[in-house]
CSV table of C-alpha atoms and ligand atoms in Angstrom, one decimal:
chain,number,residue,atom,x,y,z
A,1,UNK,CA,122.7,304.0,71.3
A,2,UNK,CA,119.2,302.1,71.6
A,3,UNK,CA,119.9,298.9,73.2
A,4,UNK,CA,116.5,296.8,73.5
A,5,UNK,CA,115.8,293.3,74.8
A,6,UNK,CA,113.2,291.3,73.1
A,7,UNK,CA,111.5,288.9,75.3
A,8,UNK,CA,109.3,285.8,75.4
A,9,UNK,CA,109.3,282.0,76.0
A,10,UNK,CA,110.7,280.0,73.3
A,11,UNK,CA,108.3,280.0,69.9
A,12,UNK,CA,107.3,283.7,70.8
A,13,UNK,CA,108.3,284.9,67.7
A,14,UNK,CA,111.4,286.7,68.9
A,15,UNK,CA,113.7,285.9,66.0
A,16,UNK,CA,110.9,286.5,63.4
A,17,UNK,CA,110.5,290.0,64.9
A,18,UNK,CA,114.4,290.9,65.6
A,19,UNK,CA,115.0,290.7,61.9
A,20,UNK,CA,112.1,293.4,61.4
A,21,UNK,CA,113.2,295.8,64.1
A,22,UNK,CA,117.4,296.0,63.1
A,23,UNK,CA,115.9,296.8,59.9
A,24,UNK,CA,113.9,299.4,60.7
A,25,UNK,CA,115.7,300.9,63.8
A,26,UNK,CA,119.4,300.2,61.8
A,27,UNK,CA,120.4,297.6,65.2
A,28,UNK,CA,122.8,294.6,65.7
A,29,UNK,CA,120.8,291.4,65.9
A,30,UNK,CA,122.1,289.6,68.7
A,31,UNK,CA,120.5,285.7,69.2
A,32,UNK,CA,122.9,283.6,72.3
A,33,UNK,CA,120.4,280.7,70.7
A,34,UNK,CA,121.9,282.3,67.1
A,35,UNK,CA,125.5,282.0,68.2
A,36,UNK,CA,125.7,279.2,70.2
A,37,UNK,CA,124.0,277.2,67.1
A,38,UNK,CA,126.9,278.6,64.6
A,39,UNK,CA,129.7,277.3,67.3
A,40,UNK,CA,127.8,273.8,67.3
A,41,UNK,CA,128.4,274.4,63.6
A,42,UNK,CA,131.9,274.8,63.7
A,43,UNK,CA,132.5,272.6,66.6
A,44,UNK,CA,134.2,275.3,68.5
A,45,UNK,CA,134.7,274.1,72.5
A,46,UNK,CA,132.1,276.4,73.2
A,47,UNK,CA,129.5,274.7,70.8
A,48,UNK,CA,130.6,270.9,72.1
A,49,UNK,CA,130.1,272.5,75.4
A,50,UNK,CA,126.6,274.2,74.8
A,51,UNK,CA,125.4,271.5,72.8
A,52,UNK,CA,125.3,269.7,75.9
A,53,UNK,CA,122.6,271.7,77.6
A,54,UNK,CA,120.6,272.7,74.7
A,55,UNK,CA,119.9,268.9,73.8
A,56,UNK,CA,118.0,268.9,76.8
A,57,UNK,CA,116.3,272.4,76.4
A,58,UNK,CA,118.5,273.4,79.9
A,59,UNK,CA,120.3,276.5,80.0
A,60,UNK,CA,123.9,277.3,79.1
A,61,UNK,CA,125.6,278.7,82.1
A,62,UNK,CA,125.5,281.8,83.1
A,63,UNK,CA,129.3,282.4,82.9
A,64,UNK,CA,129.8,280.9,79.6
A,65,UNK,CA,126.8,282.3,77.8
A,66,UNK,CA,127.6,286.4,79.4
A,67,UNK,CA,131.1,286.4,78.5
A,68,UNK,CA,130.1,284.8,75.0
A,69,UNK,CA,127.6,288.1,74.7
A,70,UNK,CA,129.9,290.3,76.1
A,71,UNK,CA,132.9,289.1,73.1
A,72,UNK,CA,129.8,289.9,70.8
A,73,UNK,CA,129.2,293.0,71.5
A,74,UNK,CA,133.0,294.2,71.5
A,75,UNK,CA,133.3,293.0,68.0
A,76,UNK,CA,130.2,295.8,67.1
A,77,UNK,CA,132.1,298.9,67.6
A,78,UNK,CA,130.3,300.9,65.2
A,79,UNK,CA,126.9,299.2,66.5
A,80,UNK,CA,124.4,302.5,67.0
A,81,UNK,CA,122.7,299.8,69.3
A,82,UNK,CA,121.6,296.0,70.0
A,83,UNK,CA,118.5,293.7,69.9
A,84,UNK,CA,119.2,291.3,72.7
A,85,UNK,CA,117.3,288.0,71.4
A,86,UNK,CA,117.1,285.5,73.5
A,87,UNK,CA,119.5,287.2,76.2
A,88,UNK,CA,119.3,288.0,79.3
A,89,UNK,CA,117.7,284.8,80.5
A,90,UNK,CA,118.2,284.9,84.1
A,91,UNK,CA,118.4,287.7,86.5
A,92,UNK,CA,122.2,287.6,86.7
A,93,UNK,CA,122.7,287.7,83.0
A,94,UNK,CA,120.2,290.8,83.6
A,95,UNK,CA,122.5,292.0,86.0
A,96,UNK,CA,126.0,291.5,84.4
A,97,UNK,CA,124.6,293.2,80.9
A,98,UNK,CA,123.5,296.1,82.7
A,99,UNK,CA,127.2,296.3,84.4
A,100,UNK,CA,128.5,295.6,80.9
A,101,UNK,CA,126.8,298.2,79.4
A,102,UNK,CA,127.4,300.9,81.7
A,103,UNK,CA,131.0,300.1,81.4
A,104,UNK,CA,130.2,301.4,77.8
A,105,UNK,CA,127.9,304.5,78.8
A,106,UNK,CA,124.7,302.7,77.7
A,107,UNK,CA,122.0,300.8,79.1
A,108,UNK,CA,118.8,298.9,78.1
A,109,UNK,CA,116.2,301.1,76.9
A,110,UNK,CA,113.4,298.7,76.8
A,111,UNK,CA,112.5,295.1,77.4
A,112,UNK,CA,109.6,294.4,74.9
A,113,UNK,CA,107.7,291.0,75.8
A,114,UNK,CA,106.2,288.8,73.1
A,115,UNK,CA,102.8,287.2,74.6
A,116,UNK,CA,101.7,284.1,73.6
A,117,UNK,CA,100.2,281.2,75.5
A,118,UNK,CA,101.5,277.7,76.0
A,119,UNK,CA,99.6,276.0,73.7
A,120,UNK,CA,100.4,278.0,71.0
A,121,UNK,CA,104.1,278.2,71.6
A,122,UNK,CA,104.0,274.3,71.4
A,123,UNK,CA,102.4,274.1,68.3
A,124,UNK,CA,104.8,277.0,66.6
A,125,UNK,CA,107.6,274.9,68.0
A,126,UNK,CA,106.5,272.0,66.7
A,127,UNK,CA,105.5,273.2,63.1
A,128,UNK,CA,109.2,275.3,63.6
A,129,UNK,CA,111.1,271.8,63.8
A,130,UNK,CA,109.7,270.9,60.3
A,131,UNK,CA,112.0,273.7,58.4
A,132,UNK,CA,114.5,274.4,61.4
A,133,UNK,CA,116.1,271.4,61.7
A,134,UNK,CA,116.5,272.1,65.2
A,135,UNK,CA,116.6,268.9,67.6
A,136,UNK,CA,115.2,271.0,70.5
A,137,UNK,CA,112.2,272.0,68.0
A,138,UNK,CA,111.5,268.1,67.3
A,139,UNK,CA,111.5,266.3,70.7
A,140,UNK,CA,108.1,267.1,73.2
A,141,UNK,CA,109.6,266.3,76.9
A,142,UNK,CA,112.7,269.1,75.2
A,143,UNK,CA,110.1,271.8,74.2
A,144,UNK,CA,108.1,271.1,77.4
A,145,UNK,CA,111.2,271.6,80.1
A,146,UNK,CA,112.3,274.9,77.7
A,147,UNK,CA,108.8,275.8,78.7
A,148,UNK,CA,109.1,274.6,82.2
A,149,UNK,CA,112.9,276.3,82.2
A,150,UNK,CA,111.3,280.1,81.0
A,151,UNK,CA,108.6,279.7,83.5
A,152,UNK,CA,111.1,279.1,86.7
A,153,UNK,CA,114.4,281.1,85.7
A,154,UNK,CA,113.7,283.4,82.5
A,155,UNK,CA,110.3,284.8,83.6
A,156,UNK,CA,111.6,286.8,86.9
A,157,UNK,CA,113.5,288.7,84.3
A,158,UNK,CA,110.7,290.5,83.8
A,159,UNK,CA,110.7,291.9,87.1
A,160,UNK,CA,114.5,292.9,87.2
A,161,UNK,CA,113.2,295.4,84.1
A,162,UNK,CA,109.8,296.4,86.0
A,163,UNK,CA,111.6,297.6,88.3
A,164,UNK,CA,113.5,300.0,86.4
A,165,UNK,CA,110.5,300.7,84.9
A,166,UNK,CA,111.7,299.1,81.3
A,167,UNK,CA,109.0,296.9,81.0
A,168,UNK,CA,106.0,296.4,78.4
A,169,UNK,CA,104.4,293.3,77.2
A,170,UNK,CA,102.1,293.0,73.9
A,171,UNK,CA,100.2,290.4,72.4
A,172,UNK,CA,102.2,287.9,70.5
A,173,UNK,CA,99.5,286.3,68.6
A,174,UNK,CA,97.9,287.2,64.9
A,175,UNK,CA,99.5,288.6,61.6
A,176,UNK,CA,103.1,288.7,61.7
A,177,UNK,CA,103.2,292.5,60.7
A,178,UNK,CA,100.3,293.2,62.9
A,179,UNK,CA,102.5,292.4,65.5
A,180,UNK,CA,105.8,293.9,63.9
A,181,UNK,CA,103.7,297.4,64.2
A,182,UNK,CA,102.9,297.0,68.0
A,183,UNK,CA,106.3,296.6,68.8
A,184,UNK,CA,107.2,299.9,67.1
A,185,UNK,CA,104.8,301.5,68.8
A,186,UNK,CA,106.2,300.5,72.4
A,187,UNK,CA,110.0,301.0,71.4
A,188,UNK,CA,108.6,304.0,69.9
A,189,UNK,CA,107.5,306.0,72.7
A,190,UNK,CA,110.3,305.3,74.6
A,191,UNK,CA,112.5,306.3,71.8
A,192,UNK,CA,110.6,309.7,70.5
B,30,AMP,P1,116.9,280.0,71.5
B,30,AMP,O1,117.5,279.9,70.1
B,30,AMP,O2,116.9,281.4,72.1
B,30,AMP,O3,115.6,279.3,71.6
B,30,AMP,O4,118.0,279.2,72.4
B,30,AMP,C1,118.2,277.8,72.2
B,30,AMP,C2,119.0,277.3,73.4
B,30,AMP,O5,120.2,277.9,73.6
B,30,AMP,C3,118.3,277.4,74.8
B,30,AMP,O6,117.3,276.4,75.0
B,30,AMP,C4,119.5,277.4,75.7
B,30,AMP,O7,119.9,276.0,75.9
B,30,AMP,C5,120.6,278.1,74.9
B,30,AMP,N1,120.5,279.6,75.2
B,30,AMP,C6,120.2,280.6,74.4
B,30,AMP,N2,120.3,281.7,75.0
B,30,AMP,C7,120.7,281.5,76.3
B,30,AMP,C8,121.0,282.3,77.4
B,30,AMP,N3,120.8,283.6,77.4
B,30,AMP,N4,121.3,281.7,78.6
B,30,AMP,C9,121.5,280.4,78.6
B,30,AMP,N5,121.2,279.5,77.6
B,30,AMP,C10,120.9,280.1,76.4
C-alpha cells in the first residue's frame, strides 16, 4: 500500500493536487473537509454536529473526525493506498492514524507539504469562495482563525512526521502542473 498525507494550511492547493496524484499513483482520495461537507449535505448528526465548528473555521474534534476517517477507510478494502487530505490535523489524529494503520500492516509513507505564504492563501480563499460556495471561503475573521487554527494546532504535525523522518515540503506557488510534477518527484523517491 502507499499511504501519503498531503499537507498545508487551508488554500494550499491540497484538493486541487489530491485529484492529480490518485490519478496517477491509482489512490483513494480522502478529504475530512470532503466528508464532513457531504454529511452537512445530507444533514446526517454528524454534519449538524460539524457544521458547528466549521462555521467558525475551528476544528471538529478529534474523536469525532478519527473515528469518521477510520469508517472511511474500512469501507476501501480493495484501496492499494490513501491520500490523506486535510487529515491528520493535530498530533493525536497523527498519532491514532498511525495506530490505525498499523492495525492494518501499513503506515504513512510520506507527508508532502504544500508551501504557500499567508497572503496568498487569503487571496486563493477568497477568489475560492466565488465558485465554492463555501461559507468558511466567504467570511475574513473565518479564513483568518483557519489560518490562526493551522498555525497553533495543525503546524506541529509537521514535526510528529520529521521525526519519523516522513517529512518534505515544496513550494506551493506557480503553475498548477508545475507543482503537480514536484510532488511526484518527492513521493517518487520515496516510492522507487
Ligand atoms: P478543509 O476542507 O480541509 O478546508 O476543512 C474544512 C473544515 O472542516 C475545517 O476548517 C475544519 O472545521 C473541518 N475539518 C476538516 N478536516 C478536519 C480534521 N482533520 N480535524 C478537524 N477538523 C477538520
Amino acid at each position: 500500500m502507499l499511504n501519503i498525507v498531503l499537507f498545508g494550511p487551508p488554500g494550499a492547493g491540497k484538493g486541487t493536487q489530491s485529484e492529480r496524484l490518485i490519478t496517477k499513483y491509482g489512490l483513494v482520495h480522502l478529504s475530512t473537509g470532503d466528508i464532513f461537507r457531504a454529511n452537512i449535505g445530507g444533514q446526517t448528526e454528524l454534519g449538524i454536529l460539524a457544521k458547528s465548528f466549521m462555521d467558525k473555521g475551528a476544528l471538529v474534534p478529534d474523536e469525532v473526525t478519527i473515528n469518521m476517517l477510520q469508517n472511511e477507510v474500512n469501507k476501501q478494502a480493495d484501496a492499494k493506498g490513501f491520500i490523506f487530505d486535510g487529515f491528520p490535523r493535530t498530533n493525536a489524529q497523527a498519532q491514532a492514524l498511525d495506530d490505525f494503520l498499523a492495525t492494518k500492516n501499513t503506515s504513512i509513507a510520506l507527508m508532502v507539504a504544500l508551501d504557500v505564504e499567508e497572503n496568498e492563501l487569503k487571496q486563493r480563499l477568497m477568489k475560492r469562495a466565488e465558485v465554492s460556495g463555501r461559507a468558511d471561503d466567504a467570511n475574513p475573521e473565518v479564513i483568518q482563525n483557519r489560518i490562526q487554527v493551522y498555525k497553533n494546532e495543525t503546524a506541529p504535525v509537521k514535526a510528529y512526521y520529521e521525526a519519523q523522518d516522513k517529512f518534505v515540503s515544496i513550494n506551493g506557488l506557480g503553475d498548477i502542473d508545475q507543482i503537480s510534477e514536484r510532488l511526484y518527484e518527492a513521493i517518487d523517491a520515496v516510492v522507487s
